[in-house]
Coordinates of N, CA and C in Angstrom, one line a residue:
L11 N 0.8 -1.2 0.0 CA 0.0 0.0 0.0 C 0.8 1.3 0.0
G12 N 2.2 1.1 0.0 CA 3.0 2.3 0.0 C 3.3 2.9 1.3
F13 N 3.1 2.1 2.4 CA 3.4 2.6 3.8 C 4.6 1.9 4.3
R14 N 5.3 2.6 5.3 CA 6.4 2.0 6.0 C 6.3 2.4 7.4
Y15 N 6.5 1.5 8.3 CA 6.4 1.8 9.8 C 7.7 2.5 10.2
K16 N 7.7 3.7 10.6 CA 8.9 4.4 11.0 C 8.6 5.5 12.1
Q17 N 9.7 6.0 12.6 CA 9.6 7.0 13.6 C 8.9 8.3 13.1
T18 N 8.1 8.9 14.0 CA 7.5 10.2 13.6 C 8.5 11.3 13.8
S19 N 8.3 12.4 13.2 CA 9.2 13.6 13.3 C 8.5 14.7 14.1
I20 N 9.2 15.5 14.8 CA 8.6 16.6 15.5 C 8.8 17.9 14.7
L21 N 7.8 18.8 14.9 CA 7.8 20.1 14.3 C 7.5 21.1 15.3
P22 N 8.3 22.1 15.5 CA 8.0 23.1 16.6 C 6.7 23.8 16.3
S23 N 5.8 23.8 17.4 CA 4.5 24.3 17.2 C 4.4 25.8 16.9
G24 N 5.4 26.6 17.3 CA 5.4 28.0 17.1 C 6.1 28.4 15.8
M25 N 6.5 27.5 15.0 CA 7.3 27.7 13.8 C 6.5 28.6 12.8
N26 N 7.2 29.5 12.2 CA 6.6 30.4 11.2 C 7.3 30.1 9.8
A27 N 6.6 29.4 9.0 CA 7.2 28.9 7.7 C 7.7 30.1 6.8
V28 N 7.0 31.2 6.9 CA 7.4 32.4 6.1 C 8.7 32.9 6.6
H29 N 8.8 33.1 7.9 CA 10.1 33.6 8.5 C 11.2 32.6 8.2
Q30 N 11.0 31.3 8.3 CA 12.0 30.4 8.0 C 12.5 30.5 6.5
A31 N 11.5 30.6 5.6 CA 11.9 30.6 4.2 C 12.7 31.9 3.9
E32 N 12.3 33.0 4.6 CA 13.0 34.3 4.4 C 14.4 34.2 4.9
F33 N 14.6 33.6 6.1 CA 15.9 33.4 6.7 C 16.8 32.6 5.8
K34 N 16.2 31.5 5.3 CA 17.0 30.6 4.4 C 17.5 31.3 3.1
K35 N 16.6 32.1 2.5 CA 16.9 32.8 1.3 C 18.0 33.9 1.6
N36 N 17.9 34.6 2.7 CA 18.9 35.6 3.1 C 20.2 34.9 3.4
Y37 N 20.2 33.8 4.1 CA 21.4 33.1 4.5 C 22.1 32.6 3.2
E38 N 21.4 32.1 2.2 CA 22.1 31.6 1.0 C 22.7 32.7 0.3
S39 N 22.1 33.9 0.1 CA 22.7 35.0 -0.6 C 23.9 35.6 0.3
F40 N 23.7 35.7 1.6 CA 24.7 36.3 2.5 C 25.9 35.4 2.5
S41 N 25.8 34.1 2.6 CA 26.9 33.2 2.7 C 27.7 33.1 1.3
A42 N 27.0 33.4 0.2 CA 27.6 33.4 -1.1 C 28.5 34.6 -1.3
E43 N 28.2 35.7 -0.6 CA 28.9 36.9 -0.7 C 30.0 37.2 0.4
M44 N 30.3 36.1 1.1 CA 31.3 36.3 2.2 C 32.7 36.7 1.7
K45 N 33.4 37.5 2.4 CA 34.7 37.9 2.1 C 35.7 36.9 2.6
E46 N 37.0 37.0 2.2 CA 38.0 36.1 2.6 C 38.2 36.1 4.1
D47 N 38.1 37.3 4.7 CA 38.4 37.4 6.1 C 37.1 37.3 7.0
E48 N 36.1 36.6 6.5 CA 34.9 36.4 7.2 C 34.6 34.9 7.3
T49 N 33.8 34.5 8.2 CA 33.3 33.1 8.3 C 32.0 33.0 9.0
I50 N 31.3 31.9 8.8 CA 30.0 31.7 9.5 C 30.0 30.4 10.3
V51 N 29.5 30.5 11.5 CA 29.3 29.3 12.3 C 27.9 29.2 12.8
F52 N 27.5 28.0 13.1 CA 26.2 27.8 13.8 C 26.5 27.4 15.2
M53 N 25.9 28.0 16.2 CA 26.2 27.7 17.6 C 24.9 27.4 18.4
D54 N 25.1 26.4 19.3 CA 24.0 26.1 20.2 C 24.5 25.2 21.4
G55 N 23.7 25.0 22.3 CA 24.0 24.1 23.5 C 23.3 22.8 23.4
M56 N 23.9 21.8 24.1 CA 23.3 20.5 24.2 C 23.5 20.0 25.6
H57 N 22.5 19.3 26.2 CA 22.6 18.9 27.6 C 22.3 17.4 27.8
P58 N 23.2 16.6 27.3 CA 23.0 15.1 27.5 C 23.1 14.7 29.0
T59 N 22.1 13.9 29.4 CA 22.0 13.4 30.7 C 22.6 12.0 30.8
H60 N 23.3 11.7 31.9 CA 23.9 10.4 32.1 C 22.8 9.4 32.5
N61 N 22.1 9.0 31.5 CA 21.0 8.0 31.7 C 20.8 7.4 30.3
L62 N 20.7 6.1 30.2 CA 20.6 5.5 29.0 C 19.3 6.0 28.2
E63 N 19.6 6.3 26.9 CA 18.4 6.6 26.0 C 18.4 5.4 25.0
T64 N 17.2 4.8 24.8 CA 17.1 3.8 23.8 C 16.9 4.3 22.5
G65 N 17.3 3.6 21.5 CA 17.1 4.0 20.1 C 16.8 2.7 19.3
K66 N 16.7 2.9 18.0 CA 16.4 1.7 17.2 C 17.6 0.9 17.0
A67 N 17.4 -0.4 16.8 CA 18.5 -1.4 16.5 C 17.9 -2.5 15.7
W68 N 18.8 -3.2 14.9 CA 18.3 -4.4 14.2 C 18.4 -5.5 15.1
I69 N 17.2 -6.1 15.3 CA 17.1 -7.2 16.3 C 16.4 -8.4 15.6
K70 N 17.0 -9.5 15.8 CA 16.5 -10.7 15.2 C 15.0 -11.0 15.6
V71 N 14.2 -11.3 14.7 CA 12.8 -11.6 15.0 C 12.6 -12.6 16.1
G72 N 11.8 -12.3 17.1 CA 11.6 -13.2 18.2 C 12.6 -13.0 19.4
K73 N 13.5 -12.1 19.2 CA 14.5 -11.9 20.2 C 14.3 -10.5 20.8
K74 N 14.9 -10.2 22.0 CA 14.9 -8.9 22.6 C 16.3 -8.4 22.7
K75 N 16.5 -7.1 22.6 CA 17.8 -6.5 22.8 C 17.7 -5.7 24.1
E76 N 18.4 -6.2 25.1 CA 18.3 -5.5 26.4 C 19.6 -4.8 26.6
V77 N 19.5 -3.6 27.2 CA 20.7 -2.7 27.4 C 20.6 -2.3 28.9
L78 N 21.8 -2.4 29.6 CA 21.8 -2.0 31.0 C 21.5 -0.5 31.1
T79 N 20.9 -0.1 32.2 CA 20.6 1.3 32.4 C 21.0 1.8 33.8
N80 N 21.0 3.0 34.0 CA 21.2 3.6 35.3 C 20.2 4.7 35.6
S81 N 20.3 5.3 36.7 CA 19.3 6.3 37.0 C 20.0 7.6 37.3
G82 N 21.1 7.9 36.5 CA 21.8 9.1 36.6 C 21.1 10.3 36.3
R83 N 21.4 11.4 37.0 CA 20.8 12.7 36.7 C 21.8 13.7 36.3
Q84 N 23.1 13.3 36.5 CA 24.1 14.3 36.1 C 24.1 14.5 34.6
R85 N 24.5 15.7 34.2 CA 24.5 15.9 32.7 C 25.7 16.8 32.4
C86 N 26.1 16.7 31.1 CA 27.0 17.6 30.5 C 26.3 18.8 30.0
N87 N 26.9 20.0 30.0 CA 26.3 21.1 29.4 C 27.3 21.6 28.3
L88 N 27.0 21.2 27.1 CA 27.9 21.5 26.0 C 27.5 22.8 25.3
N89 N 28.4 23.6 25.0 CA 28.2 24.8 24.1 C 29.2 24.6 23.0
G90 N 28.7 24.7 21.8 CA 29.6 24.5 20.7 C 29.2 25.2 19.4
F91 N 30.1 25.1 18.4 CA 29.8 25.7 17.1 C 30.3 24.7 16.0
Y92 N 29.7 25.0 14.9 CA 29.9 24.2 13.7 C 30.0 25.1 12.5
N93 N 31.1 24.9 11.7 CA 31.3 25.7 10.5 C 30.9 24.8 9.3
P94 N 29.8 25.1 8.5 CA 29.4 24.2 7.4 C 30.4 24.3 6.2
F95 N 31.2 25.3 6.1 CA 32.1 25.4 5.0 C 33.4 24.7 5.2
T96 N 33.9 24.6 6.4 CA 35.2 24.0 6.7 C 35.0 22.7 7.5
Q97 N 33.8 22.4 8.0 CA 33.5 21.2 8.8 C 34.1 21.3 10.2
D98 N 34.6 22.5 10.6 CA 35.2 22.7 11.9 C 34.1 22.5 13.0
V99 N 34.4 21.8 14.0 CA 33.4 21.6 15.1 C 34.2 21.8 16.4
F100 N 33.5 22.5 17.3 CA 34.1 22.8 18.6 C 33.0 22.6 19.7
A101 N 33.3 21.9 20.8 CA 32.3 21.8 21.9 C 33.1 21.8 23.2
K102 N 32.6 22.5 24.2 CA 33.2 22.6 25.5 C 32.1 22.4 26.5
N103 N 32.5 21.7 27.6 CA 31.5 21.4 28.7 C 31.6 22.5 29.7
Y104 N 30.5 22.9 30.2 CA 30.4 24.0 31.3 C 29.5 23.5 32.4
A105 N 29.7 24.1 33.6 CA 28.8 23.8 34.7 C 27.4 24.1 34.3
S106 N 27.1 25.1 33.6 CA 25.8 25.5 33.0 C 26.0 26.4 31.9
I107 N 25.0 26.5 31.0 CA 25.1 27.4 29.8 C 24.5 28.7 30.3
N108 N 25.3 29.7 30.4 CA 24.8 31.0 30.8 C 25.6 32.1 30.1
A109 N 25.5 33.3 30.5 CA 26.2 34.4 29.9 C 27.7 34.2 29.9
E110 N 28.3 33.7 31.0 CA 29.7 33.5 31.1 C 30.2 32.4 30.2
A111 N 29.4 31.3 30.1 CA 29.8 30.2 29.2 C 29.7 30.7 27.8
T112 N 28.7 31.5 27.5 CA 28.5 32.0 26.1 C 29.7 32.9 25.7
I113 N 30.1 33.8 26.6 CA 31.3 34.6 26.3 C 32.5 33.8 26.2
D114 N 32.7 32.8 27.1 CA 33.9 31.9 27.0 C 33.9 31.2 25.6
T115 N 32.7 30.7 25.2 CA 32.6 30.0 23.9 C 33.0 31.0 22.7
F116 N 32.5 32.3 22.9 CA 32.9 33.3 21.9 C 34.4 33.5 21.8
K117 N 35.0 33.6 23.0 CA 36.5 33.7 23.1 C 37.2 32.6 22.4
E118 N 36.7 31.3 22.7 CA 37.2 30.2 22.0 C 37.1 30.3 20.5
L119 N 36.0 30.8 20.1 CA 35.7 30.9 18.6 C 36.7 31.9 18.0
E120 N 36.9 33.1 18.7 CA 37.9 34.0 18.2 C 39.3 33.4 18.1
A121 N 39.6 32.6 19.1 CA 41.0 32.0 19.1 C 41.0 30.9 18.0
F122 N 39.9 30.3 17.7 CA 39.9 29.3 16.7 C 40.1 29.9 15.3
Y123 N 39.6 31.1 15.1 CA 39.7 31.8 13.8 C 40.5 33.1 14.0
P124 N 41.8 33.0 14.3 CA 42.5 34.3 14.5 C 42.6 35.2 13.3
N125 N 42.5 34.7 12.1 CA 42.7 35.5 10.9 C 41.4 36.0 10.3
K126 N 40.3 35.8 11.0 CA 39.0 36.3 10.5 C 38.6 37.6 11.2
A127 N 38.4 38.6 10.4 CA 38.0 39.9 10.9 C 36.6 39.9 11.5
T128 N 35.7 39.1 10.8 CA 34.3 39.0 11.3 C 33.9 37.5 11.4
I129 N 33.3 37.1 12.5 CA 32.8 35.8 12.6 C 31.3 35.9 12.9
F130 N 30.6 35.5 11.9 CA 29.1 35.5 12.0 C 28.7 34.3 12.7
V131 N 27.9 34.4 13.8 CA 27.5 33.3 14.6 C 26.0 33.2 14.5
I132 N 25.5 32.2 13.9 CA 24.0 32.0 13.8 C 23.6 31.2 15.1
I133 N 22.7 31.8 15.8 CA 22.3 31.3 17.1 C 20.8 31.5 17.3
D134 N 20.2 30.7 18.3 CA 18.8 30.9 18.5 C 18.6 32.0 19.5
N135 N 17.4 32.2 20.0 CA 17.0 33.3 20.8 C 17.1 33.0 22.3
A136 N 17.9 32.1 22.7 CA 18.0 31.8 24.2 C 18.5 33.1 24.9
R137 N 18.0 33.2 26.1 CA 18.3 34.4 26.9 C 19.7 34.6 27.1
Y138 N 20.5 33.5 27.3 CA 21.9 33.7 27.6 C 22.7 34.2 26.4
Y139 N 22.1 34.1 25.2 CA 22.7 34.7 24.0 C 22.4 36.1 23.8
K140 N 21.4 36.6 24.4 CA 20.9 38.0 24.3 C 21.1 38.8 25.6
N141 N 21.7 38.2 26.6 CA 22.0 38.8 27.9 C 22.7 40.1 27.7
A142 N 22.5 41.1 28.7 CA 23.1 42.4 28.6 C 24.6 42.3 28.7
T143 N 25.1 41.3 29.5 CA 26.6 41.1 29.7 C 27.2 40.6 28.4
V144 N 26.5 39.7 27.7 CA 26.9 39.2 26.4 C 26.9 40.4 25.4
K145 N 25.9 41.1 25.3 CA 25.8 42.2 24.4 C 26.9 43.2 24.6
Q146 N 27.2 43.5 25.8 CA 28.3 44.5 26.2 C 29.6 43.9 25.7
W147 N 29.9 42.6 25.9 CA 31.1 42.0 25.5 C 31.2 42.0 24.0
L148 N 30.1 41.8 23.3 CA 30.1 41.7 21.8 C 30.6 43.0 21.2
K149 N 30.4 44.2 21.9 CA 30.7 45.5 21.3 C 32.2 45.6 20.9
T150 N 33.1 44.8 21.6 CA 34.5 44.9 21.3 C 35.0 43.6 20.7
S151 N 34.1 42.8 20.2 CA 34.5 41.5 19.7 C 34.4 41.5 18.1
R152 N 35.0 40.4 17.6 CA 34.9 40.1 16.1 C 33.6 39.3 15.8
I153 N 32.9 38.9 16.9 CA 31.7 38.1 16.7 C 30.5 39.0 16.3
E154 N 29.8 38.5 15.3 CA 28.6 39.2 14.9 C 27.4 38.2 14.9
P155 N 26.5 38.3 16.0 CA 25.4 37.4 16.1 C 24.4 37.6 15.0
I156 N 23.8 36.5 14.5 CA 22.7 36.5 13.6 C 21.7 35.5 14.3
Y157 N 20.5 36.1 14.6 CA 19.5 35.3 15.4 C 18.6 34.6 14.4
L158 N 18.4 33.3 14.7 CA 17.4 32.5 13.9 C 16.0 33.0 14.2
P159 N 15.1 32.7 13.3 CA 13.7 33.0 13.6 C 13.3 32.1 14.8
V160 N 12.3 32.6 15.6 CA 11.9 31.8 16.8 C 11.4 30.4 16.4
Y161 N 11.6 29.4 17.2 CA 11.1 28.0 17.0 C 11.7 27.5 15.7
S162 N 13.0 27.7 15.5 CA 13.6 27.2 14.2 C 14.9 26.4 14.5
P163 N 14.8 25.4 15.3 CA 16.0 24.5 15.5 C 16.4 23.8 14.2
N164 N 15.4 23.6 13.4 CA 15.7 22.9 12.1 C 16.6 23.7 11.2
L165 N 16.8 25.0 11.4 CA 17.7 25.8 10.6 C 19.1 25.9 11.2
N166 N 19.3 25.4 12.4 CA 20.6 25.5 13.1 C 21.3 24.2 12.8
L167 N 22.3 24.4 11.9 CA 23.1 23.2 11.4 C 23.8 22.4 12.5
I168 N 24.1 23.1 13.6 CA 24.8 22.3 14.7 C 23.9 21.3 15.3
E169 N 22.6 21.5 15.2 CA 21.6 20.5 15.7 C 21.8 19.1 15.0
R170 N 22.3 19.1 13.7 CA 22.5 17.9 13.0 C 23.8 17.2 13.6
F171 N 24.8 18.0 14.0 CA 25.9 17.4 14.6 C 25.5 16.8 16.0
W172 N 24.7 17.6 16.8 CA 24.3 17.0 18.1 C 23.5 15.7 17.9
K173 N 22.7 15.7 16.8 CA 22.0 14.4 16.5 C 22.9 13.3 16.2
C174 N 24.0 13.5 15.5 CA 25.0 12.5 15.2 C 25.7 12.0 16.5
L175 N 26.0 13.0 17.3 CA 26.7 12.7 18.6 C 25.8 11.8 19.4
K176 N 24.5 12.2 19.5 CA 23.6 11.4 20.2 C 23.5 9.9 19.7
Q177 N 23.4 9.8 18.3 CA 23.2 8.5 17.7 C 24.4 7.6 17.9
N178 N 25.6 8.2 17.8 CA 26.9 7.5 17.8 C 27.5 7.3 19.2
V179 N 27.1 8.1 20.2 CA 27.7 8.0 21.5 C 26.7 7.7 22.6
I180 N 25.5 8.2 22.5 CA 24.6 8.1 23.6 C 23.6 6.9 23.5
L181 N 22.9 6.9 22.3 CA 21.8 5.9 22.2 C 22.3 4.4 22.4
N182 N 21.5 3.7 23.1 CA 21.8 2.3 23.4 C 23.1 2.0 24.0
T183 N 23.8 2.9 24.6 CA 25.1 2.7 25.2 C 25.1 3.0 26.7
Y184 N 25.5 2.0 27.4 CA 25.5 2.1 28.9 C 26.9 2.6 29.3
Y185 N 26.9 3.6 30.1 CA 28.2 4.1 30.8 C 28.0 3.9 32.3
P186 N 28.8 3.1 32.9 CA 28.7 2.8 34.3 C 28.9 4.0 35.2
S187 N 29.7 4.9 34.8 CA 29.9 6.1 35.7 C 29.7 7.4 34.8
F188 N 29.5 8.4 35.6 CA 29.4 9.7 34.9 C 30.7 10.1 34.2
A189 N 31.8 9.8 34.8 CA 33.1 10.1 34.3 C 33.3 9.4 32.9
D190 N 32.8 8.1 32.8 CA 32.9 7.4 31.5 C 32.0 8.1 30.5
F191 N 30.8 8.5 30.9 CA 29.8 9.1 30.0 C 30.4 10.5 29.5
K192 N 30.9 11.3 30.4 CA 31.5 12.6 30.1 C 32.7 12.4 29.1
Q193 N 33.6 11.4 29.4 CA 34.7 11.2 28.5 C 34.3 10.8 27.1
A194 N 33.3 10.0 27.0 CA 32.7 9.6 25.7 C 32.2 10.8 24.9
I195 N 31.4 11.6 25.6 CA 30.8 12.8 25.0 C 31.9 13.7 24.5
L196 N 32.8 14.0 25.4 CA 33.9 15.0 25.0 C 34.8 14.4 24.0
G197 N 35.0 13.1 24.0 CA 35.9 12.5 23.0 C 35.3 12.6 21.6

């Protein structure tokens, strides 16, 4: 009948398709006109918890695939960036993602690209990215934030990297201690 049983997809309920299409069009023309001393990165945070998350697996018919679990509540708080043109990826763990962590990530970004006069950072509208302390710091920085339309994680390319990290490191994998979990995430 043309059907296949598969996972459903989520769609942010507050998404505005017109704003997303406009952002995508502007991004494509903007990125095509970048100068040699400019670059673009996508930035966001991820908060994986030390607790097993199950995912899909190929399992022989009639058999079960059991994976050990724990009841950990500790988590990593990663803030990172991804450059779609060079495939550069950076992620750092923080006690929490806040204004100080954001500024530290921006400093890491400037150190990562010492020869770029302007670093355009595409980010969502989280409060810690728009904090007064962050805005003040940005005045003397080479970082130029570009905010995504609200409810648009699908436009933030680092989300695809986080998805791959989750699939390859977290799903169906038991880590007996938080230290093991953290080492795997940061590795």
